[in-house]
Amino acid sequence: MLSCSNSNTTPLSQILSFILTFLSFLPRIWASAWIDYSPDGYATMTHYTLPENFIAACGCTPSSTDHPTAAMNQMAYGSSTSYGPACGQCFNLTLLDAFTANPRFYPNVTKSVVVKVTDLCPLSSSGWCNATTHGPNAGGNYLNFDLAWPSSSIPDDFFPSDEAFYGFTDFGVWNISYQSVSCTNWQGWNQAAALGSVASLGYSACCPDDPTGNPNDTCPSYSDDNGIPPDTQTSGCIFSSSVSLLVVLLAVSLISYLF
Ligand SMILES: *[C@@H]1O[C@H](CO)[C@@H](O)[C@H](O)[C@H]1NC(C)=O
Ligand SMILES: *[C@@H]1O[C@H](CO)[C@@H](O)[C@H](O)[C@H]1NC(C)=O
Ligand SMILES: *[C@@H]1O[C@H](CO)[C@@H](O)[C@H](O)[C@H]1NC(C)=O
Ligand SMILES: *[C@@H]1O[C@H](CO)[C@@H](O)[C@H](O)[C@H]1NC(C)=O
Ligand SMILES: *[C@@H]1O[C@H](CO)[C@@H](O)[C@H](O)[C@H]1NC(C)=O
């Protein structure tokens, strides 16, 4: 059994963990931890409640919620907080099947929606946003789109169902195909108020109209730039912030003592 207690750890392992903790604050170390996904492929899609006019992680304008938006799983989104490279990107999402249903449900209609990514779906140890470079989510996918739905911009019957057979209408998770598309295909493209980031947030928000992946029109990773590593902790251990601070201070003094 793995213990969460620090009391029985040896001084050597404590020193090592001090150094590792110190190193983890160097953004470079984490640069390769983000998931590199192809422009088209398969993904899972879930849905979540995003209040109208809510300013989500990227800091896109409140009016962006009048059009289809989604949160992307943290390790593909590219930041553990605030904005990341996925912010503002548009994807055409097409429902394929509800693979968790028994039997698997294949809709008899093709439903697609073009979303703009405005939010971060936090990394967790299980759940649909848990993919890392080390492994996919329970659907075998490295991407999960968490659709803001219900939404005034998406019909309430967007998700096909067969209530007579299954006894419920919401499958919760879908197997989908996705394509990166230009945001000129997004429903909010011609609404100036739905584009861009909240002015009063200044440089703490980033929501390009139509990011292409080029650094001049694509958000950097907030957590990389600010030394905040992706949150990869399990929920099993609580490590208080004052202890973390002490560890950092000890690591800094240790390093300055050594060099
Ligand atoms: C989205 O995908 C659907 C299904 O393949 C397709 O019919 C539709 O034209 C696509 N929309 C865009 C904007 O690419
Ligand atoms: C994500 O969670 C599922 C169970 O829900 C698990 O099978 C899978 O290994 C997890 N993926 C990662 C990368 O931890
Ligand atoms: C999603 O659908 C594709 C195409 O049919 C299939 O290859 C893939 O295995 C499906 N994924 C899941 C999780 O069922
Ligand atoms: C599609 O499937 C639904 C339920 O699965 C059914 O109620 C509906 O009649 C079907 N439509 C067509 C055109 O077959
Ligand atoms: C970004 O740079 C590319 C060339 O690298 C250029 O074609 C494009 O117009 C630039 N975009 C913006 C928004 O400045």
mmCIF file of C-alpha atoms and ligand atoms in Angstrom:
data_model
loop_
_atom_site.group_PDB
_atom_site.id
_atom_site.type_symbol
_atom_site.label_atom_id
_atom_site.label_comp_id
_atom_site.label_asym_id
_atom_site.label_seq_id
_atom_site.Cartn_x
_atom_site.Cartn_y
_atom_site.Cartn_z
ATOM 1 C CA MET A 1 0.000 0.000 0.000
ATOM 2 C CA LEU A 2 1.279 3.451 -0.867
ATOM 3 C CA SER A 3 1.279 5.859 2.022
ATOM 4 C CA CYS A 4 0.531 9.563 1.791
ATOM 5 C CA SER A 5 2.485 10.299 4.933
ATOM 6 C CA ASN A 6 5.838 12.043 4.696
ATOM 7 C CA SER A 7 6.945 11.019 8.183
ATOM 8 C CA ASN A 8 8.585 7.739 7.180
ATOM 9 C CA THR A 9 10.478 9.022 4.123
ATOM 10 C CA THR A 10 14.253 9.091 4.281
ATOM 11 C CA PRO A 11 16.234 12.349 4.191
ATOM 12 C CA LEU A 12 17.737 11.341 0.818
ATOM 13 C CA SER A 13 14.337 10.881 -0.800
ATOM 14 C CA GLN A 14 13.248 14.159 0.748
ATOM 15 C CA ILE A 15 16.245 15.944 -0.756
ATOM 16 C CA LEU A 16 15.504 14.311 -4.118
ATOM 17 C CA SER A 17 11.895 15.393 -3.934
ATOM 18 C CA PHE A 18 12.999 18.923 -3.030
ATOM 19 C CA ILE A 19 15.157 19.021 -6.138
ATOM 20 C CA LEU A 20 12.418 17.530 -8.307
ATOM 21 C CA THR A 21 9.886 19.987 -6.949
ATOM 22 C CA PHE A 22 12.302 22.812 -7.650
ATOM 23 C CA LEU A 23 12.914 21.556 -11.188
ATOM 24 C CA SER A 24 9.183 21.244 -11.796
ATOM 25 C CA PHE A 25 8.972 25.021 -11.552
ATOM 26 C CA LEU A 26 11.117 25.359 -14.644
ATOM 27 C CA PRO A 27 8.586 25.686 -17.485
ATOM 28 C CA ARG A 28 10.871 24.045 -20.045
ATOM 29 C CA ILE A 29 10.644 20.708 -18.296
ATOM 30 C CA TRP A 30 6.915 20.510 -19.038
ATOM 31 C CA ALA A 31 6.978 21.713 -22.611
ATOM 32 C CA SER A 32 6.718 18.194 -23.970
ATOM 33 C CA ALA A 33 3.970 17.101 -21.586
ATOM 34 C CA TRP A 34 1.164 18.472 -23.718
ATOM 35 C CA ILE A 35 -0.670 16.183 -26.112
ATOM 36 C CA ASP A 36 0.189 16.785 -29.741
ATOM 37 C CA TYR A 37 -2.934 15.887 -31.741
ATOM 38 C CA SER A 38 -3.556 15.734 -35.449
ATOM 39 C CA PRO A 39 -5.898 18.244 -37.135
ATOM 40 C CA ASP A 40 -8.488 15.520 -37.848
ATOM 41 C CA GLY A 41 -9.365 12.352 -36.014
ATOM 42 C CA TYR A 42 -11.588 10.690 -33.466
ATOM 43 C CA ALA A 43 -12.380 12.015 -30.021
ATOM 44 C CA THR A 44 -14.906 11.685 -27.266
ATOM 45 C CA MET A 45 -17.537 14.317 -26.623
ATOM 46 C CA THR A 46 -19.277 15.064 -23.368
ATOM 47 C CA HIS A 47 -21.371 18.072 -22.413
ATOM 48 C CA TYR A 48 -21.363 20.501 -19.516
ATOM 49 C CA THR A 49 -23.346 23.445 -18.255
ATOM 50 C CA LEU A 50 -21.828 26.818 -19.080
ATOM 51 C CA PRO A 51 -24.003 29.724 -17.968
ATOM 52 C CA GLU A 52 -24.837 32.274 -20.668
ATOM 53 C CA ASN A 53 -22.329 35.160 -20.717
ATOM 54 C CA PHE A 54 -19.890 33.247 -18.530
ATOM 55 C CA ILE A 55 -16.220 34.138 -19.041
ATOM 56 C CA ALA A 56 -14.468 30.775 -19.190
ATOM 57 C CA ALA A 57 -10.749 29.897 -18.902
ATOM 58 C CA CYS A 58 -9.523 31.509 -22.139
ATOM 59 C CA GLY A 59 -11.168 34.829 -21.316
ATOM 60 C CA CYS A 60 -13.240 34.905 -24.523
ATOM 61 C CA THR A 61 -16.010 37.514 -24.527
ATOM 62 C CA PRO A 62 -19.291 36.790 -22.689
ATOM 63 C CA SER A 63 -21.102 36.856 -26.066
ATOM 64 C CA SER A 64 -19.100 33.848 -27.234
ATOM 65 C CA THR A 65 -21.580 31.804 -25.176
ATOM 66 C CA ASP A 66 -24.341 32.803 -27.648
ATOM 67 C CA HIS A 67 -22.661 30.414 -30.111
ATOM 68 C CA PRO A 68 -21.407 26.809 -29.868
ATOM 69 C CA THR A 69 -18.371 26.521 -27.586
ATOM 70 C CA ALA A 70 -16.489 23.672 -25.945
ATOM 71 C CA ALA A 71 -13.905 22.967 -23.289
ATOM 72 C CA MET A 72 -10.918 20.827 -24.256
ATOM 73 C CA ASN A 73 -9.128 18.331 -22.007
ATOM 74 C CA GLN A 74 -6.225 19.989 -20.191
ATOM 75 C CA MET A 75 -3.277 18.105 -21.658
ATOM 76 C CA ALA A 76 -4.451 18.859 -25.216
ATOM 77 C CA TYR A 77 -5.596 22.392 -24.300
ATOM 78 C CA GLY A 78 -1.995 23.115 -23.354
ATOM 79 C CA SER A 79 -2.212 24.869 -19.985
ATOM 80 C CA SER A 80 -3.214 23.869 -16.481
ATOM 81 C CA THR A 81 -4.952 27.208 -15.890
ATOM 82 C CA SER A 82 -6.104 30.301 -17.777
ATOM 83 C CA TYR A 83 -5.387 30.219 -21.531
ATOM 84 C CA GLY A 84 -3.554 27.749 -23.732
ATOM 85 C CA PRO A 85 -2.857 27.127 -27.431
ATOM 86 C CA ALA A 86 -6.319 25.602 -27.957
ATOM 87 C CA CYS A 87 -8.090 28.845 -27.065
ATOM 88 C CA GLY A 88 -10.154 30.197 -29.921
ATOM 89 C CA GLN A 89 -9.593 27.182 -32.162
ATOM 90 C CA CYS A 90 -12.560 25.912 -34.131
ATOM 91 C CA PHE A 91 -13.479 22.298 -34.775
ATOM 92 C CA ASN A 92 -16.235 20.591 -36.701
ATOM 93 C CA LEU A 93 -17.519 17.818 -34.425
ATOM 94 C CA THR A 94 -19.640 14.983 -35.831
ATOM 95 C CA LEU A 95 -21.473 12.462 -33.661
ATOM 96 C CA LEU A 96 -20.665 8.847 -34.578
ATOM 97 C CA ASP A 97 -22.041 6.599 -31.856
ATOM 98 C CA ALA A 98 -22.849 6.394 -28.168
ATOM 99 C CA PHE A 99 -20.363 3.655 -27.339
ATOM 100 C CA THR A 100 -21.110 3.351 -23.616
ATOM 101 C CA ALA A 101 -24.714 2.379 -24.317
ATOM 102 C CA ASN A 102 -25.583 -1.303 -24.298
ATOM 103 C CA PRO A 103 -26.088 -2.063 -27.122
ATOM 104 C CA ARG A 104 -23.964 0.691 -28.699
ATOM 105 C CA PHE A 105 -26.252 3.361 -30.166
ATOM 106 C CA TYR A 106 -25.782 4.443 -33.774
ATOM 107 C CA PRO A 107 -27.923 7.455 -34.685
ATOM 108 C CA ASN A 108 -29.870 7.367 -37.921
ATOM 109 C CA VAL A 109 -29.065 11.043 -38.562
ATOM 110 C CA THR A 110 -25.696 12.805 -38.960
ATOM 111 C CA LYS A 111 -25.298 15.631 -36.476
ATOM 112 C CA SER A 112 -22.393 18.085 -36.591
ATOM 113 C CA VAL A 113 -21.560 21.302 -34.809
ATOM 114 C CA VAL A 114 -18.706 23.758 -35.314
ATOM 115 C CA VAL A 115 -17.396 24.821 -31.904
ATOM 116 C CA LYS A 116 -14.886 27.375 -30.704
ATOM 117 C CA VAL A 117 -12.734 26.276 -27.762
ATOM 118 C CA THR A 118 -13.194 28.750 -24.912
ATOM 119 C CA ASP A 119 -12.615 26.630 -21.831
ATOM 120 C CA LEU A 120 -10.350 24.135 -20.103
ATOM 121 C CA CYS A 121 -11.556 20.730 -18.929
ATOM 122 C CA PRO A 122 -9.255 20.027 -15.954
ATOM 123 C CA LEU A 123 -7.079 16.941 -15.845
ATOM 124 C CA SER A 124 -8.303 14.322 -13.424
ATOM 125 C CA SER A 125 -7.160 10.778 -12.731
ATOM 126 C CA SER A 126 -10.310 9.297 -14.244
ATOM 127 C CA GLY A 127 -13.149 10.827 -16.233
ATOM 128 C CA TRP A 128 -13.171 11.817 -19.900
ATOM 129 C CA CYS A 129 -10.579 14.637 -19.637
ATOM 130 C CA ASN A 130 -7.869 12.405 -18.168
ATOM 131 C CA ALA A 131 -5.751 11.696 -21.263
ATOM 132 C CA THR A 132 -2.038 12.455 -20.991
ATOM 133 C CA THR A 133 0.896 11.759 -23.304
ATOM 134 C CA HIS A 134 1.147 8.472 -21.379
ATOM 135 C CA GLY A 135 -2.310 7.233 -22.255
ATOM 136 C CA PRO A 136 -5.796 7.977 -23.564
ATOM 137 C CA ASN A 137 -9.133 8.294 -21.794
ATOM 138 C CA ALA A 138 -11.526 5.396 -21.309
ATOM 139 C CA GLY A 139 -12.701 5.770 -24.924
ATOM 140 C CA GLY A 140 -9.160 5.255 -26.211
ATOM 141 C CA ASN A 141 -8.944 8.924 -27.248
ATOM 142 C CA TYR A 142 -6.465 11.694 -26.519
ATOM 143 C CA LEU A 143 -9.021 14.449 -27.105
ATOM 144 C CA ASN A 144 -12.270 15.152 -25.312
ATOM 145 C CA PHE A 145 -14.539 17.996 -26.334
ATOM 146 C CA ASP A 146 -16.848 19.054 -23.524
ATOM 147 C CA LEU A 147 -19.671 20.815 -25.346
ATOM 148 C CA ALA A 148 -21.415 23.716 -23.630
ATOM 149 C CA TRP A 149 -24.961 22.338 -23.869
ATOM 150 C CA PRO A 150 -27.799 23.124 -23.396
ATOM 151 C CA SER A 151 -27.080 26.311 -25.326
ATOM 152 C CA SER A 152 -29.284 28.872 -27.007
ATOM 153 C CA SER A 153 -27.235 28.162 -30.159
ATOM 154 C CA ILE A 154 -27.654 24.366 -30.283
ATOM 155 C CA PRO A 155 -31.032 22.612 -30.565
ATOM 156 C CA ASP A 156 -32.191 20.818 -27.420
ATOM 157 C CA ASP A 157 -32.592 17.662 -29.538
ATOM 158 C CA PHE A 158 -29.023 17.871 -30.876
ATOM 159 C CA PHE A 159 -28.053 14.544 -29.304
ATOM 160 C CA PRO A 160 -30.000 11.716 -30.958
ATOM 161 C CA SER A 161 -31.574 9.156 -28.667
ATOM 162 C CA ASP A 162 -34.028 6.284 -28.547
ATOM 163 C CA GLU A 163 -35.885 6.712 -25.313
ATOM 164 C CA ALA A 164 -38.380 3.955 -26.150
ATOM 165 C CA PHE A 165 -35.532 1.421 -26.262
ATOM 166 C CA TYR A 166 -33.040 2.716 -23.660
ATOM 167 C CA GLY A 167 -35.405 4.417 -21.234
ATOM 168 C CA PHE A 168 -33.349 7.635 -21.172
ATOM 169 C CA THR A 169 -32.268 10.277 -23.672
ATOM 170 C CA ASP A 170 -28.821 11.404 -22.535
ATOM 171 C CA PHE A 171 -25.947 9.011 -23.276
ATOM 172 C CA GLY A 172 -23.516 11.422 -21.623
ATOM 173 C CA VAL A 173 -20.544 10.582 -23.830
ATOM 174 C CA TRP A 174 -20.233 10.119 -27.596
ATOM 175 C CA ASN A 175 -17.641 8.844 -30.000
ATOM 176 C CA ILE A 176 -17.118 11.625 -32.522
ATOM 177 C CA SER A 177 -14.934 12.592 -35.446
ATOM 178 C CA TYR A 178 -13.367 16.040 -35.395
ATOM 179 C CA GLN A 179 -11.816 18.283 -38.012
ATOM 180 C CA SER A 180 -9.880 21.495 -37.402
ATOM 181 C CA VAL A 181 -11.699 24.162 -39.371
ATOM 182 C CA SER A 182 -11.272 27.855 -39.913
ATOM 183 C CA CYS A 183 -13.356 29.882 -37.490
ATOM 184 C CA THR A 184 -14.966 31.528 -40.503
ATOM 185 C CA ASN A 185 -17.213 28.428 -40.277
ATOM 186 C CA TRP A 186 -18.197 29.237 -36.687
ATOM 187 C CA GLN A 187 -21.690 30.585 -36.146
ATOM 188 C CA GLY A 188 -20.332 33.588 -34.194
ATOM 189 C CA TRP A 189 -17.831 34.649 -36.877
ATOM 190 C CA ASN A 190 -19.834 37.643 -38.071
ATOM 191 C CA GLN A 191 -20.683 38.841 -34.555
ATOM 192 C CA ALA A 192 -17.866 41.151 -33.466
ATOM 193 C CA ALA A 193 -18.983 40.921 -29.813
ATOM 194 C CA ALA A 194 -18.568 37.120 -29.854
ATOM 195 C CA LEU A 195 -14.947 37.311 -30.991
ATOM 196 C CA GLY A 196 -11.767 38.153 -29.133
ATOM 197 C CA SER A 197 -11.037 38.314 -25.435
ATOM 198 C CA VAL A 198 -12.426 40.454 -22.626
ATOM 199 C CA ALA A 199 -10.677 43.841 -22.872
ATOM 200 C CA SER A 200 -10.570 44.461 -19.118
ATOM 201 C CA LEU A 201 -8.659 41.206 -18.593
ATOM 202 C CA GLY A 202 -5.805 42.531 -20.718
ATOM 203 C CA TYR A 203 -2.993 40.041 -21.136
ATOM 204 C CA SER A 204 -4.487 37.577 -18.666
ATOM 205 C CA ALA A 205 -6.928 36.505 -21.392
ATOM 206 C CA CYS A 206 -6.262 35.119 -24.874
ATOM 207 C CA CYS A 207 -8.946 34.274 -27.425
ATOM 208 C CA PRO A 208 -7.844 34.686 -31.049
ATOM 209 C CA ASP A 209 -10.559 35.072 -33.689
ATOM 210 C CA ASP A 210 -9.085 32.349 -35.893
ATOM 211 C CA PRO A 211 -5.835 30.823 -34.594
ATOM 212 C CA THR A 212 -3.742 28.912 -37.130
ATOM 213 C CA GLY A 213 -1.014 27.530 -34.868
ATOM 214 C CA ASN A 214 1.373 30.325 -35.921
ATOM 215 C CA PRO A 215 2.779 32.068 -32.809
ATOM 216 C CA ASN A 216 1.518 35.426 -34.094
ATOM 217 C CA ASP A 217 -2.136 34.357 -33.865
ATOM 218 C CA THR A 218 -2.139 31.477 -31.365
ATOM 219 C CA CYS A 219 -2.125 31.649 -27.557
ATOM 220 C CA PRO A 220 0.953 30.496 -25.676
ATOM 221 C CA SER A 221 0.579 28.237 -22.663
ATOM 222 C CA TYR A 222 -0.193 30.313 -19.596
ATOM 223 C CA SER A 223 1.116 27.672 -17.210
ATOM 224 C CA ASP A 224 4.332 27.155 -19.197
ATOM 225 C CA ASP A 225 4.952 30.910 -19.197
ATOM 226 C CA ASN A 226 4.191 31.325 -15.516
ATOM 227 C CA GLY A 227 5.981 28.316 -14.158
ATOM 228 C CA ILE A 228 2.818 26.505 -13.147
ATOM 229 C CA PRO A 229 3.250 22.842 -14.020
ATOM 230 C CA PRO A 230 0.251 20.853 -15.232
ATOM 231 C CA ASP A 231 -1.661 19.544 -12.221
ATOM 232 C CA THR A 232 -0.889 15.864 -12.337
ATOM 233 C CA GLN A 233 -1.463 15.159 -8.655
ATOM 234 C CA THR A 234 -3.812 12.414 -7.656
ATOM 235 C CA SER A 235 -6.614 13.362 -5.322
ATOM 236 C CA GLY A 236 -5.256 10.838 -2.827
ATOM 237 C CA CYS A 237 -2.686 13.018 -1.068
ATOM 238 C CA ILE A 238 -3.105 16.494 0.353
ATOM 239 C CA PHE A 239 0.094 18.524 0.341
ATOM 240 C CA SER A 240 -0.515 21.909 1.902
ATOM 241 C CA SER A 241 0.675 25.025 0.082
ATOM 242 C CA SER A 242 2.788 26.108 3.052
ATOM 243 C CA VAL A 243 4.607 22.778 2.897
ATOM 244 C CA SER A 244 5.112 23.247 -0.862
ATOM 245 C CA LEU A 245 6.502 26.725 -0.273
ATOM 246 C CA LEU A 246 8.865 25.384 2.381
ATOM 247 C CA VAL A 247 10.012 22.700 -0.068
ATOM 248 C CA VAL A 248 10.727 25.332 -2.717
ATOM 249 C CA LEU A 249 12.641 27.525 -0.278
ATOM 250 C CA LEU A 250 14.665 24.541 0.925
ATOM 251 C CA ALA A 251 15.365 23.495 -2.664
ATOM 252 C CA VAL A 252 16.517 27.009 -3.554
ATOM 253 C CA SER A 253 18.851 27.198 -0.549
ATOM 254 C CA LEU A 254 20.111 23.669 -1.224
ATOM 255 C CA ILE A 255 20.917 24.525 -4.838
ATOM 256 C CA SER A 256 22.632 27.795 -3.891
ATOM 257 C CA TYR A 257 24.616 25.897 -1.226
ATOM 258 C CA LEU A 258 25.770 23.326 -3.797
ATOM 259 C CA PHE A 259 26.845 25.835 -6.457
HETATM 260 C C1 LIG B 1 -18.764 19.131 -40.684
HETATM 261 O O1 LIG B 1 -18.849 17.732 -40.871
HETATM 262 C C2 LIG B 1 -20.048 17.328 -41.515
HETATM 263 C C3 LIG B 1 -20.078 15.816 -41.533
HETATM 264 O O2 LIG B 1 -18.950 15.295 -42.143
HETATM 265 C C4 LIG B 1 -20.106 17.937 -42.916
HETATM 266 O O3 LIG B 1 -21.328 17.588 -43.529
HETATM 267 C C5 LIG B 1 -20.009 19.442 -42.809
HETATM 268 O O4 LIG B 1 -19.940 20.010 -44.094
HETATM 269 C C6 LIG B 1 -18.779 19.837 -42.015
HETATM 270 N N1 LIG B 1 -18.761 21.281 -41.799
HETATM 271 C C7 LIG B 1 -17.665 22.023 -41.971
HETATM 272 C C8 LIG B 1 -17.805 23.476 -41.741
HETATM 273 O O5 LIG B 1 -16.590 21.541 -42.285
HETATM 274 C C1 LIG B 2 -8.416 7.495 -17.651
HETATM 275 O O1 LIG B 2 -9.428 6.849 -16.908
HETATM 276 C C2 LIG B 2 -9.760 5.541 -17.372
HETATM 277 C C3 LIG B 2 -10.867 5.019 -16.498
HETATM 278 O O2 LIG B 2 -11.926 5.901 -16.463
HETATM 279 C C4 LIG B 2 -8.551 4.644 -17.324
HETATM 280 O O3 LIG B 2 -8.873 3.394 -17.897
HETATM 281 C C5 LIG B 2 -7.427 5.274 -18.123
HETATM 282 O O4 LIG B 2 -6.264 4.507 -17.988
HETATM 283 C C6 LIG B 2 -7.141 6.688 -17.621
HETATM 284 N N1 LIG B 2 -6.148 7.302 -18.472
HETATM 285 C C7 LIG B 2 -5.038 7.870 -17.989
HETATM 286 C C8 LIG B 2 -4.085 8.447 -18.976
HETATM 287 O O5 LIG B 2 -4.810 7.931 -16.806
HETATM 288 C C1 LIG B 3 -15.305 5.668 -32.885
HETATM 289 O O1 LIG B 3 -15.679 5.400 -34.206
HETATM 290 C C2 LIG B 3 -14.601 5.016 -35.046
HETATM 291 C C3 LIG B 3 -15.143 4.883 -36.456
HETATM 292 O O2 LIG B 3 -16.245 4.046 -36.483
HETATM 293 C C4 LIG B 3 -13.999 3.730 -34.525
HETATM 294 O O3 LIG B 3 -12.866 3.391 -35.297
HETATM 295 C C5 LIG B 3 -13.589 3.911 -33.065
HETATM 296 O O4 LIG B 3 -13.146 2.690 -32.527
HETATM 297 C C6 LIG B 3 -14.762 4.404 -32.252
HETATM 298 N N1 LIG B 3 -14.314 4.701 -30.886
HETATM 299 C C7 LIG B 3 -14.944 4.223 -29.833
HETATM 300 C C8 LIG B 3 -14.462 4.701 -28.503
HETATM 301 O O5 LIG B 3 -15.876 3.459 -29.903
HETATM 302 C C1 LIG B 4 -34.441 7.441 -36.113
HETATM 303 O O1 LIG B 4 -34.348 6.781 -34.874
HETATM 304 C C2 LIG B 4 -35.295 7.235 -33.910
HETATM 305 C C3 LIG B 4 -34.996 6.553 -32.596
HETATM 306 O O2 LIG B 4 -33.880 5.732 -32.657
HETATM 307 C C4 LIG B 4 -36.692 6.937 -34.410
HETATM 308 O O3 LIG B 4 -37.630 7.415 -33.460
HETATM 309 C C5 LIG B 4 -36.900 7.644 -35.746
HETATM 310 O O4 LIG B 4 -38.161 7.293 -36.277
HETATM 311 C C6 LIG B 4 -35.809 7.229 -36.723
HETATM 312 N N1 LIG B 4 -35.943 8.009 -37.933
HETATM 313 C C7 LIG B 4 -35.841 7.493 -39.126
HETATM 314 C C8 LIG B 4 -35.971 8.438 -40.274
HETATM 315 O O5 LIG B 4 -35.668 6.301 -39.303
HETATM 316 C C1 LIG B 5 1.276 35.659 -39.038
HETATM 317 O O1 LIG B 5 2.427 35.338 -39.802
HETATM 318 C C2 LIG B 5 2.137 34.790 -41.088
HETATM 319 C C3 LIG B 5 3.457 34.457 -41.761
HETATM 320 O O2 LIG B 5 4.268 33.725 -40.892
HETATM 321 C C4 LIG B 5 1.373 35.803 -41.918
HETATM 322 O O3 LIG B 5 1.023 35.226 -43.158
HETATM 323 C C5 LIG B 5 0.094 36.190 -41.176
HETATM 324 O O4 LIG B 5 -0.577 37.222 -41.874
HETATM 325 C C6 LIG B 5 0.419 36.681 -39.758
HETATM 326 N N1 LIG B 5 -0.835 36.889 -39.056
HETATM 327 C C7 LIG B 5 -1.053 37.923 -38.255
HETATM 328 C C8 LIG B 5 -2.373 37.955 -37.547
HETATM 329 O O5 LIG B 5 -0.221 38.804 -38.064
#
